[in-house]
Coordinates of C-alpha atoms and ligand atoms in Angstrom, one line a residue:
Chain A
M1 CA -18.4 -221.0 6.4
Y2 CA -16.9 -223.5 8.6
Q3 CA -20.1 -224.2 10.4
L4 CA -21.8 -224.8 7.2
A5 CA -19.4 -227.1 6.1
F6 CA -19.5 -229.1 9.3
K7 CA -23.3 -229.0 9.2
N8 CA -23.4 -230.3 5.6
L9 CA -21.1 -233.2 6.6
L10 CA -23.5 -234.1 9.5
R11 CA -26.4 -234.2 7.2
R12 CA -25.6 -237.6 5.9
K13 CA -23.6 -239.1 8.9
S14 CA -23.3 -242.7 7.6
R15 CA -22.1 -241.5 4.2
T16 CA -19.6 -239.1 5.7
L17 CA -18.5 -241.6 8.0
L18 CA -17.9 -244.1 5.3
A19 CA -15.5 -241.7 3.4
L20 CA -13.8 -240.7 6.6
L21 CA -13.3 -244.6 7.3
G22 CA -12.0 -245.0 3.9
I23 CA -9.2 -242.4 4.6
A24 CA -8.6 -243.7 8.0
I25 CA -8.2 -247.2 6.9
G26 CA -5.6 -246.1 4.3
I27 CA -3.7 -243.9 6.8
A28 CA -3.8 -246.7 9.3
M29 CA -2.3 -248.9 6.8
I30 CA 0.3 -246.4 6.1
V31 CA 1.3 -245.9 9.7
S32 CA 1.2 -249.5 10.7
L33 CA 3.2 -251.0 7.6
V34 CA 5.5 -248.0 7.5
S35 CA 6.3 -248.2 11.2
I36 CA 6.7 -252.1 11.0
S37 CA 9.2 -251.6 7.9
E38 CA 10.9 -248.8 9.6
G39 CA 11.2 -251.0 12.8
V40 CA 12.9 -254.0 10.7
K41 CA 15.1 -251.5 9.0
A42 CA 16.3 -249.9 12.1
R43 CA 17.0 -253.3 13.6
T44 CA 19.0 -254.4 10.7
S45 CA 21.0 -251.5 10.4
E46 CA 21.7 -251.7 14.2
F47 CA 22.7 -255.2 13.2
T48 CA 25.2 -254.5 10.5
R49 CA 26.5 -251.3 11.9
T50 CA 28.0 -253.2 14.9
L51 CA 29.8 -255.8 12.6
G52 CA 32.6 -253.3 12.0
I53 CA 34.8 -253.4 8.9
N54 CA 36.6 -256.5 9.3
I55 CA 36.5 -259.3 6.6
E56 CA 35.2 -262.4 8.1
I57 CA 36.8 -265.6 6.5
V58 CA 34.9 -268.7 6.9
Q59 CA 34.7 -272.2 5.1
R60 CA 32.8 -272.0 1.9
D61 CA 29.3 -272.3 2.4
A62 CA 29.3 -272.8 5.9
S63 CA 28.0 -270.6 8.9
Q64 CA 30.1 -269.3 11.8
S65 CA 29.3 -272.2 14.0
S66 CA 29.5 -274.8 11.1
S67 CA 32.7 -273.5 9.6
E68 CA 36.1 -275.3 10.2
I69 CA 39.4 -273.8 8.7
D70 CA 43.0 -274.4 9.3
M71 CA 44.9 -272.1 11.7
D72 CA 47.6 -271.5 9.3
I73 CA 45.5 -269.6 7.0
I74 CA 46.1 -266.6 9.4
G75 CA 49.6 -266.3 8.3
K76 CA 48.5 -266.4 4.5
V77 CA 46.0 -263.8 5.2
E78 CA 48.3 -261.7 7.1
A79 CA 50.8 -261.8 4.2
I80 CA 48.3 -260.0 2.0
P81 CA 49.6 -256.4 1.6
G82 CA 46.5 -254.1 2.8
I83 CA 45.6 -256.5 5.7
T84 CA 47.0 -255.2 8.9
A85 CA 46.0 -258.1 11.3
A86 CA 43.9 -261.4 11.5
A87 CA 42.5 -263.0 14.4
P88 CA 41.1 -266.6 15.0
E89 CA 37.6 -267.2 16.4
V90 CA 35.9 -270.4 17.5
Y91 CA 32.0 -270.4 17.5
A92 CA 30.2 -273.1 19.4
N93 CA 26.5 -273.4 20.4
V94 CA 26.4 -274.3 24.1
D95 CA 23.7 -274.2 26.9
I96 CA 23.6 -272.1 29.8
K97 CA 22.4 -273.4 33.1
G98 CA 19.5 -272.1 35.0
V99 CA 18.2 -269.3 32.8
Q100 CA 16.3 -268.9 29.6
I101 CA 17.4 -266.2 27.2
E102 CA 15.3 -264.8 24.6
R103 CA 16.9 -265.4 21.4
V104 CA 17.2 -262.5 18.7
R105 CA 15.6 -263.6 15.7
M106 CA 15.6 -261.9 12.3
G107 CA 12.2 -263.1 11.2
M108 CA 8.6 -263.2 12.4
G109 CA 7.3 -265.9 14.5
P110 CA 7.0 -266.7 18.2
P111 CA 9.9 -266.0 20.3
R112 CA 12.3 -268.7 21.1
A113 CA 13.4 -268.6 24.6
S114 CA 15.9 -271.1 25.3
N115 CA 19.0 -271.7 27.2
R116 CA 21.2 -272.0 24.2
I117 CA 23.8 -269.2 23.8
T118 CA 26.7 -268.7 21.7
L119 CA 30.1 -269.4 22.8
V120 CA 33.2 -267.6 21.2
G121 CA 36.6 -268.6 21.7
I122 CA 39.3 -265.8 20.9
D123 CA 43.1 -265.0 21.0
P124 CA 43.1 -261.8 23.2
V125 CA 46.2 -260.3 21.8
R126 CA 45.2 -260.9 18.1
E127 CA 41.5 -259.8 18.7
Q128 CA 42.8 -256.6 20.2
M129 CA 44.7 -256.1 16.9
I130 CA 41.6 -256.3 14.9
E131 CA 39.5 -254.3 17.4
G132 CA 37.1 -257.2 17.5
F133 CA 33.9 -257.1 19.4
P134 CA 34.8 -258.6 22.8
T135 CA 37.2 -255.7 23.0
K136 CA 34.6 -253.3 23.7
I137 CA 34.6 -253.7 27.4
I138 CA 32.6 -251.4 29.6
E139 CA 33.2 -253.4 32.9
G140 CA 36.2 -255.2 34.1
R141 CA 39.0 -256.0 31.5
L142 CA 39.6 -258.6 28.7
F143 CA 41.6 -261.6 29.8
E144 CA 45.3 -262.2 29.0
K145 CA 46.8 -264.7 26.7
G146 CA 47.5 -268.0 28.3
K147 CA 44.9 -267.6 31.2
T148 CA 42.1 -270.4 31.7
G149 CA 38.8 -270.7 33.4
I150 CA 38.0 -266.9 32.7
S151 CA 35.5 -265.3 30.3
V152 CA 34.2 -261.9 29.2
I153 CA 30.4 -261.9 28.4
G154 CA 28.0 -259.4 26.6
K155 CA 25.9 -256.9 28.4
A156 CA 22.6 -258.4 27.3
L157 CA 23.6 -261.8 28.7
A158 CA 24.9 -260.2 31.7
D159 CA 21.5 -258.5 32.3
A160 CA 19.5 -261.5 31.4
T161 CA 21.4 -263.9 33.8
N162 CA 21.8 -261.0 36.4
K163 CA 25.6 -261.6 36.7
K164 CA 28.2 -259.2 37.5
V165 CA 32.0 -259.2 37.1
G166 CA 33.4 -261.8 39.6
D167 CA 30.6 -264.0 39.2
D168 CA 30.9 -267.6 37.8
I169 CA 28.9 -268.6 34.9
T170 CA 28.3 -272.3 34.0
I171 CA 27.7 -273.8 30.5
T172 CA 27.2 -277.4 29.2
A173 CA 28.3 -278.7 26.1
D174 CA 27.9 -282.3 25.1
E175 CA 26.8 -283.1 28.6
K176 CA 29.8 -281.8 30.3
E177 CA 29.9 -278.8 32.5
Y178 CA 32.4 -275.9 32.4
T179 CA 32.6 -273.1 34.5
F180 CA 34.3 -269.7 34.0
T181 CA 34.8 -266.6 36.0
I182 CA 33.5 -263.4 34.6
I183 CA 36.2 -260.8 34.4
G184 CA 34.6 -258.3 32.1
I185 CA 31.5 -257.2 30.4
Y186 CA 31.5 -255.7 26.9
E187 CA 28.9 -254.1 24.8
T188 CA 28.7 -253.6 21.0
G189 CA 25.0 -252.4 20.7
S190 CA 24.3 -255.4 18.6
P191 CA 21.7 -257.7 20.2
L192 CA 23.1 -260.7 18.8
Q193 CA 26.8 -260.2 19.9
D194 CA 25.7 -258.7 23.3
N195 CA 24.5 -262.2 24.0
F196 CA 27.7 -264.1 23.5
I197 CA 30.2 -265.7 26.1
V198 CA 33.7 -265.1 25.1
I199 CA 36.5 -267.5 26.5
P200 CA 40.2 -268.4 25.5
L201 CA 40.6 -269.9 22.1
K202 CA 42.2 -273.2 23.5
E203 CA 39.4 -274.1 25.7
A204 CA 36.8 -273.2 23.0
Q205 CA 38.6 -275.5 20.7
K206 CA 38.3 -278.2 23.4
I207 CA 34.8 -277.7 24.0
K208 CA 34.0 -277.7 20.4
G209 CA 36.1 -280.8 19.8
F210 CA 38.5 -279.0 17.5
K211 CA 42.2 -279.9 17.2
S212 CA 44.5 -277.0 18.2
D213 CA 45.0 -276.3 14.5
S214 CA 41.3 -275.9 13.7
I215 CA 39.2 -272.6 14.1
S216 CA 35.8 -271.5 13.0
V217 CA 36.6 -268.1 11.3
I218 CA 39.3 -265.6 10.8
L219 CA 38.7 -262.0 11.0
A220 CA 40.9 -259.8 8.8
K221 CA 41.5 -256.2 9.4
P222 CA 41.9 -254.1 6.1
A223 CA 44.1 -251.0 6.2
S224 CA 41.1 -248.9 5.2
P225 CA 37.5 -249.7 4.5
E226 CA 37.8 -248.6 0.8
L227 CA 40.0 -251.7 0.4
V228 CA 37.6 -254.2 1.6
D229 CA 36.3 -255.3 -2.0
T230 CA 39.8 -255.6 -3.4
L231 CA 41.2 -257.4 -0.2
A232 CA 38.1 -259.8 -0.2
R233 CA 38.8 -260.7 -3.8
K234 CA 42.4 -261.5 -3.2
I235 CA 41.7 -263.7 -0.4
K236 CA 39.3 -265.6 -2.4
V237 CA 42.2 -266.1 -5.0
L238 CA 44.9 -267.0 -2.5
V239 CA 43.2 -269.1 -0.1
S240 CA 41.2 -272.0 -1.4
G241 CA 38.1 -273.4 0.1
V242 CA 37.2 -270.3 2.1
E243 CA 34.8 -267.4 1.5
P244 CA 35.4 -264.0 2.6
R245 CA 32.5 -262.1 3.8
Y246 CA 32.3 -258.3 4.7
T247 CA 29.8 -255.9 6.3
R248 CA 29.4 -253.8 3.0
Q249 CA 28.4 -256.8 1.2
M250 CA 25.9 -257.7 3.9
T251 CA 24.7 -254.0 4.4
E252 CA 24.0 -253.9 0.6
Q253 CA 22.1 -257.1 0.3
I254 CA 20.1 -256.0 3.6
S255 CA 19.5 -252.6 2.3
T256 CA 18.3 -253.9 -1.1
F257 CA 15.9 -256.1 0.9
T258 CA 14.9 -253.5 3.2
G259 CA 14.4 -251.1 0.3
Q260 CA 12.2 -253.5 -1.5
M261 CA 10.1 -254.0 1.4
E262 CA 9.8 -250.3 2.1
L263 CA 8.6 -249.7 -1.4
M264 CA 6.2 -252.7 -1.2
T265 CA 4.8 -251.2 1.9
W266 CA 4.4 -247.8 0.5
V267 CA 2.7 -249.3 -2.6
I268 CA 0.4 -251.3 -0.6
A269 CA -0.6 -248.5 1.8
G270 CA -0.8 -246.0 -1.0
I271 CA -3.3 -248.1 -2.9
A272 CA -5.3 -248.2 0.3
A273 CA -5.1 -244.5 0.8
I274 CA -6.0 -243.6 -2.8
I275 CA -9.1 -245.9 -2.5
G276 CA -9.9 -243.8 0.5
G277 CA -9.3 -240.6 -1.7
I278 CA -11.8 -242.2 -4.2
G279 CA -14.2 -242.6 -1.2
V280 CA -14.1 -238.8 -0.6
A281 CA -14.4 -237.9 -4.2
N282 CA -17.5 -240.2 -4.5
T283 CA -19.1 -238.9 -1.2
M284 CA -18.5 -235.2 -2.2
L285 CA -19.9 -235.6 -5.8
M286 CA -22.9 -237.4 -4.4
S287 CA -23.4 -234.7 -1.9
V288 CA -22.7 -231.8 -4.4
I289 CA -25.1 -233.3 -7.1
E290 CA -27.8 -233.6 -4.2
R291 CA -27.2 -230.1 -3.3
T292 CA -27.4 -228.5 -6.8
R293 CA -30.2 -226.4 -5.8
E294 CA -28.7 -225.1 -2.5
I295 CA -25.6 -224.4 -4.3
G296 CA -27.6 -222.5 -6.9
V297 CA -29.1 -220.5 -3.9
L298 CA -25.5 -219.7 -2.6
K299 CA -24.5 -218.4 -6.0
A300 CA -27.9 -216.5 -6.5
V301 CA -27.2 -214.7 -3.2
G302 CA -23.9 -213.5 -4.4
W303 CA -21.3 -216.1 -3.4
Y304 CA -18.3 -216.3 -6.0
S305 CA -17.6 -219.6 -7.7
S306 CA -14.5 -219.5 -5.8
D307 CA -16.5 -219.4 -2.5
V308 CA -18.5 -222.5 -3.5
L309 CA -15.1 -224.2 -4.4
K310 CA -13.7 -223.4 -1.1
L311 CA -16.6 -224.7 0.8
I312 CA -16.6 -228.1 -1.0
L313 CA -12.9 -228.5 -0.5
L314 CA -13.2 -227.3 2.9
E315 CA -15.8 -230.2 3.6
S316 CA -13.3 -232.7 1.8
L317 CA -10.5 -231.5 4.0
I318 CA -12.6 -231.9 7.2
I319 CA -13.3 -235.5 5.9
S320 CA -9.6 -236.3 5.5
A321 CA -8.4 -234.5 8.7
F322 CA -10.8 -236.5 10.8
G323 CA -10.0 -239.7 8.8
A324 CA -6.2 -239.1 9.2
T325 CA -6.6 -238.5 13.0
A326 CA -8.8 -241.6 13.2
G327 CA -6.3 -243.6 10.9
L328 CA -3.2 -242.5 12.9
G329 CA -5.2 -243.8 16.2
I330 CA -6.1 -247.1 14.5
G331 CA -2.6 -247.5 13.1
A332 CA -0.9 -246.9 16.3
L333 CA -3.2 -249.2 18.2
F334 CA -2.7 -252.0 15.6
T335 CA 0.9 -251.8 15.5
F336 CA 1.6 -251.3 19.4
Y337 CA -1.2 -253.5 20.8
L338 CA -2.8 -255.9 18.4
L339 CA 0.3 -256.9 16.5
P340 CA 2.6 -257.6 19.7
A341 CA -0.3 -259.5 21.0
V342 CA -0.4 -261.8 17.8
F343 CA 3.3 -262.0 17.3
P344 CA 5.1 -261.2 20.5
S345 CA 8.5 -261.2 19.1
F346 CA 7.7 -259.2 16.1
M347 CA 10.2 -256.6 15.2
R348 CA 9.8 -253.5 17.3
P349 CA 7.8 -251.1 15.2
L350 CA 9.2 -247.5 14.8
I351 CA 6.7 -244.6 14.5
T352 CA 8.5 -241.3 13.9
L353 CA 7.1 -237.9 14.0
D354 CA 8.0 -237.6 10.5
L355 CA 5.9 -240.5 9.5
L356 CA 2.9 -239.1 11.3
L357 CA 3.2 -235.9 9.5
E358 CA 3.8 -237.5 6.2
A359 CA 0.8 -239.5 6.8
V360 CA -1.5 -236.5 7.8
A361 CA 0.0 -234.5 4.8
F362 CA -1.0 -237.3 2.5
A363 CA -4.4 -237.6 3.8
L364 CA -5.0 -233.9 3.4
V365 CA -3.6 -233.9 -0.2
L366 CA -5.8 -237.0 -1.0
G367 CA -8.8 -235.1 0.6
L368 CA -8.0 -232.0 -1.6
T369 CA -7.6 -234.1 -4.7
G370 CA -10.6 -236.1 -4.0
G371 CA -12.5 -233.0 -3.3
L372 CA -11.3 -231.1 -6.2
Y373 CA -13.4 -232.6 -9.0
P374 CA -16.7 -232.3 -7.0
A375 CA -15.7 -228.8 -6.0
M376 CA -15.1 -227.6 -9.5
R377 CA -18.4 -229.1 -10.5
A378 CA -20.2 -227.3 -7.8
A379 CA -18.3 -223.9 -8.5
R380 CA -19.5 -224.2 -12.2
M381 CA -23.0 -224.7 -11.2
S382 CA -25.4 -222.0 -12.3
P383 CA -27.4 -219.8 -10.0
I384 CA -30.3 -220.6 -12.2
Q385 CA -30.5 -223.9 -10.5
A386 CA -32.0 -222.2 -7.4
F387 CA -35.2 -221.4 -9.2
S388 CA -35.5 -224.7 -11.0
E389 CA -38.4 -226.8 -9.9
E390 CA -36.4 -230.2 -9.8
Chain B
M1 CA -34.2 -194.4 -13.3
M2 CA -33.2 -197.6 -11.9
I3 CA -33.3 -200.7 -14.4
E4 CA -33.6 -200.4 -18.1
A5 CA -33.6 -203.4 -20.6
K6 CA -33.0 -202.7 -24.1
D7 CA -34.2 -205.2 -26.8
L8 CA -33.8 -207.8 -24.3
T9 CA -33.6 -211.2 -25.9
K10 CA -33.0 -214.7 -24.6
I11 CA -32.9 -217.9 -26.8
Y12 CA -32.4 -221.3 -25.3
Y13 CA -30.8 -223.8 -27.5
L14 CA -32.0 -227.3 -26.9
D15 CA -30.2 -229.7 -29.3
A16 CA -31.5 -228.5 -32.6
V17 CA -34.5 -226.6 -31.2
Q18 CA -34.3 -223.1 -30.3
V19 CA -36.7 -221.7 -27.8
Q20 CA -37.2 -217.8 -27.9
A21 CA -38.0 -217.3 -24.2
L22 CA -37.6 -213.6 -24.6
D23 CA -38.1 -211.4 -27.7
K24 CA -36.7 -207.8 -27.7
I25 CA -38.0 -206.8 -24.3
N26 CA -37.8 -203.0 -23.6
L27 CA -38.6 -202.0 -20.2
K28 CA -37.9 -199.3 -17.6
I29 CA -38.3 -199.5 -14.1
E30 CA -37.9 -196.5 -11.8
K31 CA -36.5 -196.4 -8.2
G32 CA -39.1 -197.4 -5.6
E33 CA -41.5 -198.9 -7.8
F34 CA -43.6 -202.0 -6.8
I35 CA -44.3 -204.1 -9.9
S36 CA -45.8 -207.3 -10.8
V37 CA -45.2 -209.4 -14.0
M38 CA -47.9 -211.7 -15.1
G39 CA -48.6 -214.0 -18.1
P40 CA -49.3 -217.7 -19.1
S41 CA -46.9 -220.6 -18.2
G42 CA -43.8 -220.5 -20.4
S43 CA -44.2 -216.6 -21.4
G44 CA -40.7 -215.9 -20.3
K45 CA -41.5 -214.4 -16.7
S46 CA -38.9 -216.2 -14.9
T47 CA -36.4 -215.7 -17.6
L48 CA -36.9 -211.9 -17.5
L49 CA -36.4 -211.9 -13.8
H50 CA -33.1 -214.0 -14.0
L51 CA -31.6 -211.4 -16.5
L52 CA -32.6 -208.5 -14.6
G53 CA -31.1 -209.9 -11.4
G54 CA -27.8 -211.0 -13.1
I55 CA -28.5 -214.7 -12.6
D56 CA -28.4 -215.4 -16.3
R57 CA -27.0 -213.6 -19.5
P58 CA -29.1 -212.4 -22.4
T59 CA -28.4 -213.7 -25.9
F60 CA -29.0 -210.2 -27.2
G61 CA -29.7 -206.7 -25.7
K62 CA -28.7 -205.0 -22.9
I63 CA -29.6 -204.2 -19.2
F64 CA -28.5 -201.1 -17.2
I65 CA -28.7 -200.9 -13.6
N66 CA -28.2 -197.2 -12.4
S67 CA -26.9 -196.6 -16.0
A68 CA -24.1 -199.3 -15.8
D69 CA -24.1 -201.9 -18.3
V70 CA -24.7 -205.2 -16.6
T71 CA -24.3 -207.5 -19.6
K72 CA -20.5 -206.5 -19.5
L73 CA -19.9 -207.6 -16.1
S74 CA -17.5 -210.6 -15.4
D75 CA -19.1 -213.4 -13.3
T76 CA -17.4 -212.2 -10.1
E77 CA -18.8 -208.7 -11.0
L78 CA -22.1 -210.5 -11.4
S79 CA -21.9 -212.2 -8.0
D80 CA -21.3 -208.8 -6.4
L81 CA -24.3 -207.3 -8.1
R82 CA -26.3 -210.1 -6.9
R83 CA -25.0 -209.7 -3.2
D84 CA -24.9 -206.1 -3.1
T85 CA -27.7 -204.7 -5.2
V86 CA -30.3 -207.4 -5.8
G87 CA -32.2 -209.5 -3.3
F88 CA -34.1 -212.7 -4.6
I89 CA -37.0 -214.4 -3.2
F90 CA -37.7 -217.7 -4.9
Q91 CA -41.0 -219.6 -5.3
I92 CA -39.9 -222.7 -3.4
F93 CA -38.5 -221.8 0.0
N94 CA -34.8 -222.0 -0.9
L95 CA -33.4 -222.0 2.4
I96 CA -30.4 -224.0 3.6
P97 CA -31.9 -226.9 5.4
T98 CA -29.0 -227.5 8.0
L99 CA -28.8 -223.9 8.9
T100 CA -31.1 -222.1 11.3
A101 CA -33.3 -219.0 10.4
L102 CA -30.8 -216.7 11.6
E103 CA -27.8 -218.4 9.9
N104 CA -29.9 -218.5 6.6
V105 CA -30.3 -214.8 6.7
M106 CA -26.5 -214.4 7.3
V107 CA -25.7 -217.0 4.4
P108 CA -25.2 -214.3 1.7
L109 CA -22.3 -212.7 3.9
F110 CA -20.7 -216.1 4.9
P111 CA -17.8 -215.9 2.7
R112 CA -17.1 -212.2 3.6
G113 CA -16.5 -212.5 7.3
A114 CA -20.0 -213.4 8.6
D115 CA -18.4 -213.6 11.9
L116 CA -18.7 -209.9 12.0
K117 CA -20.9 -208.8 14.9
W118 CA -22.9 -206.2 12.7
V119 CA -23.9 -209.1 10.1
E120 CA -25.7 -210.9 13.1
E121 CA -27.3 -207.6 14.4
R122 CA -28.8 -207.0 11.2
A123 CA -29.9 -210.5 10.6
K124 CA -31.6 -210.2 14.0
A125 CA -33.1 -207.0 13.2
L126 CA -34.6 -208.2 9.9
L127 CA -35.9 -211.3 11.4
S128 CA -37.8 -209.2 14.1
M129 CA -39.0 -207.1 11.4
V130 CA -40.6 -209.9 9.3
G131 CA -42.0 -211.2 12.8
L132 CA -39.8 -214.0 13.5
K133 CA -38.1 -212.7 16.5
E134 CA -39.0 -215.9 18.5
R135 CA -38.0 -218.4 15.7
M136 CA -34.5 -217.2 15.1
N137 CA -32.9 -220.6 16.1
H138 CA -35.5 -222.7 14.3
K139 CA -34.3 -225.0 11.5
P140 CA -36.5 -224.4 8.3
T141 CA -38.3 -227.7 8.6
Q142 CA -39.5 -226.5 12.0
L143 CA -41.0 -223.5 10.3
S144 CA -44.3 -223.0 8.4
G145 CA -44.4 -222.1 4.6
G146 CA -45.3 -218.6 5.5
E147 CA -42.5 -218.5 8.2
R148 CA -39.9 -219.6 5.6
Q149 CA -40.9 -217.3 3.0
R150 CA -40.4 -214.5 5.7
V151 CA -36.8 -215.9 6.4
A152 CA -36.2 -215.8 2.7
I153 CA -37.3 -212.1 2.5
A154 CA -35.2 -211.3 5.6
R155 CA -32.2 -213.0 3.7
S156 CA -32.9 -211.0 0.5
L157 CA -32.6 -207.9 2.6
V158 CA -29.4 -208.7 4.6
N159 CA -27.3 -206.5 2.3
Q160 CA -29.7 -203.6 2.0
P161 CA -30.4 -204.1 -1.7
Q162 CA -31.9 -201.5 -4.0
I163 CA -33.9 -204.2 -5.9
I164 CA -36.0 -207.3 -4.6
L165 CA -36.8 -209.8 -7.4
A166 CA -39.4 -212.4 -6.3
D167 CA -40.3 -215.3 -8.5
E168 CA -43.9 -216.4 -7.4
P169 CA -43.2 -215.8 -3.6
T170 CA -46.8 -216.9 -2.8
G171 CA -46.9 -220.0 -5.2
E172 CA -46.7 -222.4 -2.3
L173 CA -48.6 -220.5 0.3
D174 CA -52.5 -220.2 1.0
S175 CA -54.0 -217.0 0.0
K176 CA -54.3 -215.6 3.5
T177 CA -50.4 -216.2 4.2
G178 CA -49.7 -215.0 0.6
R179 CA -51.2 -211.9 0.9
E180 CA -49.3 -211.1 4.3
I181 CA -46.2 -211.9 2.5
I182 CA -47.0 -209.4 -0.2
L183 CA -48.1 -206.7 2.2
L184 CA -44.8 -207.1 4.0
M185 CA -42.9 -206.5 0.7
K186 CA -45.0 -203.6 0.1
K187 CA -44.2 -202.2 3.6
L188 CA -40.4 -202.6 2.8
N189 CA -41.1 -200.8 -0.7
E190 CA -42.7 -197.9 1.1
E191 CA -40.7 -197.6 4.2
E192 CA -37.2 -198.3 2.5
N193 CA -37.8 -197.3 -1.0
V194 CA -36.7 -200.6 -2.2
T195 CA -37.7 -201.5 -5.8
V196 CA -39.8 -204.7 -6.0
V197 CA -40.6 -206.8 -9.1
I198 CA -43.0 -209.8 -8.2
V199 CA -43.8 -212.5 -10.8
T200 CA -47.2 -214.0 -10.2
H201 CA -49.9 -216.0 -11.6
D202 CA -52.3 -214.6 -8.8
P203 CA -54.3 -211.7 -9.7
R204 CA -54.9 -211.1 -5.9
V205 CA -51.2 -210.6 -5.7
S206 CA -50.8 -208.4 -8.8
E207 CA -53.7 -206.1 -7.7
L208 CA -51.8 -205.2 -4.6
T209 CA -49.0 -203.8 -6.7
E210 CA -48.6 -200.3 -8.5
R211 CA -47.9 -201.6 -12.0
I212 CA -48.8 -204.8 -13.9
I213 CA -46.6 -206.0 -17.0
Y214 CA -48.2 -208.8 -19.1
L215 CA -45.9 -211.0 -21.1
Q216 CA -46.8 -213.6 -23.8
D217 CA -44.6 -215.5 -26.0
G218 CA -41.6 -213.6 -24.7
R219 CA -43.1 -210.1 -25.5
I220 CA -44.6 -207.4 -23.2
V221 CA -48.2 -207.3 -24.6
R222 CA -49.9 -204.9 -22.0
E223 CA -49.1 -202.7 -19.1
E224 CA -51.6 -201.6 -16.5
R225 CA -51.0 -199.0 -13.7
S226 CA -53.0 -198.6 -10.7
Y227 CA -53.3 -195.0 -9.2
D228 CA -54.6 -195.2 -5.7
Ligands
ATP401 N1 -33.0 -223.6 -19.1 C1 -33.8 -223.5 -20.1 N2 -33.4 -224.4 -21.3 C2 -34.4 -224.3 -22.3 N3 -35.5 -223.6 -22.2 C3 -36.0 -223.0 -21.2 C4 -35.1 -223.0 -20.0 N4 -35.7 -222.1 -19.3 C5 -36.8 -221.7 -19.6 N5 -36.9 -222.3 -21.0 C6 -38.0 -222.1 -21.9 O1 -38.2 -220.7 -22.1 C7 -39.6 -220.2 -21.9 C8 -39.9 -219.4 -21.1 O2 -39.5 -219.8 -19.7 P1 -40.0 -219.3 -18.3 O3 -39.5 -220.1 -17.3 O4 -39.3 -217.8 -18.3 O5 -41.5 -219.1 -18.2 P2 -42.4 -218.6 -17.2 O6 -43.3 -217.3 -17.7 O7 -41.7 -218.4 -16.0 O8 -43.2 -219.9 -16.8 P3 -43.9 -220.4 -15.4 O9 -45.1 -219.5 -15.4 O10 -44.3 -221.8 -16.0 O11 -42.9 -220.4 -14.5 C9 -40.3 -221.6 -21.8 O12 -40.7 -222.0 -23.1 C10 -39.3 -222.6 -21.1 O13 -39.7 -224.0 -21.7
MG402 MG1 -41.5 -219.1 -13.9

């Protein structure tokens, strides 16, 4: 039966190939689009996971580096019941001498290697109270309050600049050079934060041109994660001119975005695959009609209707199985070789075994459904057809 | 007694028109008979053969094969009958073009474990018997008309049927090859006691058979027996 099915398919090679290609393209689209969207999803969730549960208070409508708020807001925020601690941070964009750092970007487009990095000034005591990101030290230690000329840097930055604990790191801001001794390296897992350089608050304020009572953001630690919504609302009411931001809010926005992207991906890929399925149906229907007499012969020599049904379904399944295999290959090739060649900094696509299995299962289901009508039609054919003279 | 038809009637309904292809045929065929059916075109010869072999169902009347009522069988049981009891040989060489001669002979048993060694052994033996020992791996297009019809005969025998029904098996062959084919069937009939019914227009074919049934307008109008 298998050999008969195979031979039948080889009879009209180009037609079989066309149907096979239809399935292959559908599956390739599923594999590449879904793996890209999974890659984006994985990146963004990696991103938000490392942000922690702290509420970030910034100047309304400003970003971390453009925000400027009063230091004394810390007191107001700490006074809110449910907030256990608050810490100031100063964000500045500075240039680093001698190396090019590939910037982590959220979108598409060519990579932007530059020597621009983010400098963060912190109060080590307060930072420890809120368990902020620079406290995730993996080598050396965090600096103490009051010290100057020292820094901790992220693991990714350390790797990119090839620096170790004890080395000096020099940055420039407004054409002035500043050198810091690295006394610790931290790692958060966030590709963004792991490229930061962290120095004492006072020095950062000076570099940024802030007065000693100005900072960029305040991070407030809630007593428990469930309180975040309520606390953010309270901060908004009690402190004017600022905007509380927090991870869950961001996570939700991001997850609606990635959810929509995922749905779109599946819809587009699904349509492509269904067109492939229609291709199988069309090919098999033509083939069955062409073989009316042969099918009549098979029935005349004692094949059951169900045997004929099985034969045609087997043929459709073979088409879709080969189509799926080709599709997986094309899809993988596309996502891993072609795409990075065109957009080198494209989000790392993620192909999971689940996705592959799902794609193959989908192809087989398509093959079966595509073959069902032709198969039923063939099964219903009469053995008298074997005797008819066209 | 082997096959019996009682008041066998077949009416085709084409839109408003009725075509009475068979009209109350009564017929008995004994085991081991070698029969031909003759008659003008449209007289119902093919229709009769289809009904006897369980390829089509009668409008009225009954068919008994070994006293079992064939008209009561389900579609699946009819398939079983066609596979196990009846062997068909068609006018046009109805071989599967993609398969070799050997595979074509095995085809009836493909769904029932054709991978079984004995099926292949039997198919080979049958092809040798019809004189195609050297042609087993040829495709139908690589065979002559007579050779193809021999493959068809081998195929009809693969399941050791008790009855062979042949619809103008020599219609597409020259008279010499046709005669060889009929003689081959006669040999089978004599050596294995297979009942053979051949539909033909050709008197040179029918004169080789023991009994000739003449059909006209769906009725049996005459019978002849040769006693040689
Ligand atoms: N499927 C069908 N639908 C309608 N009418 C049919 C069908 N098959 C046969 N007939 C009609 O039934 C009658 C008998 O046909 P049948 O094929 O049995 O004749 P035949 O004796 O085999 O003729 P021939 O010698 O030309 O093969 C004819 O009038 C034919 O037109
Ligand atoms: Mg006929």
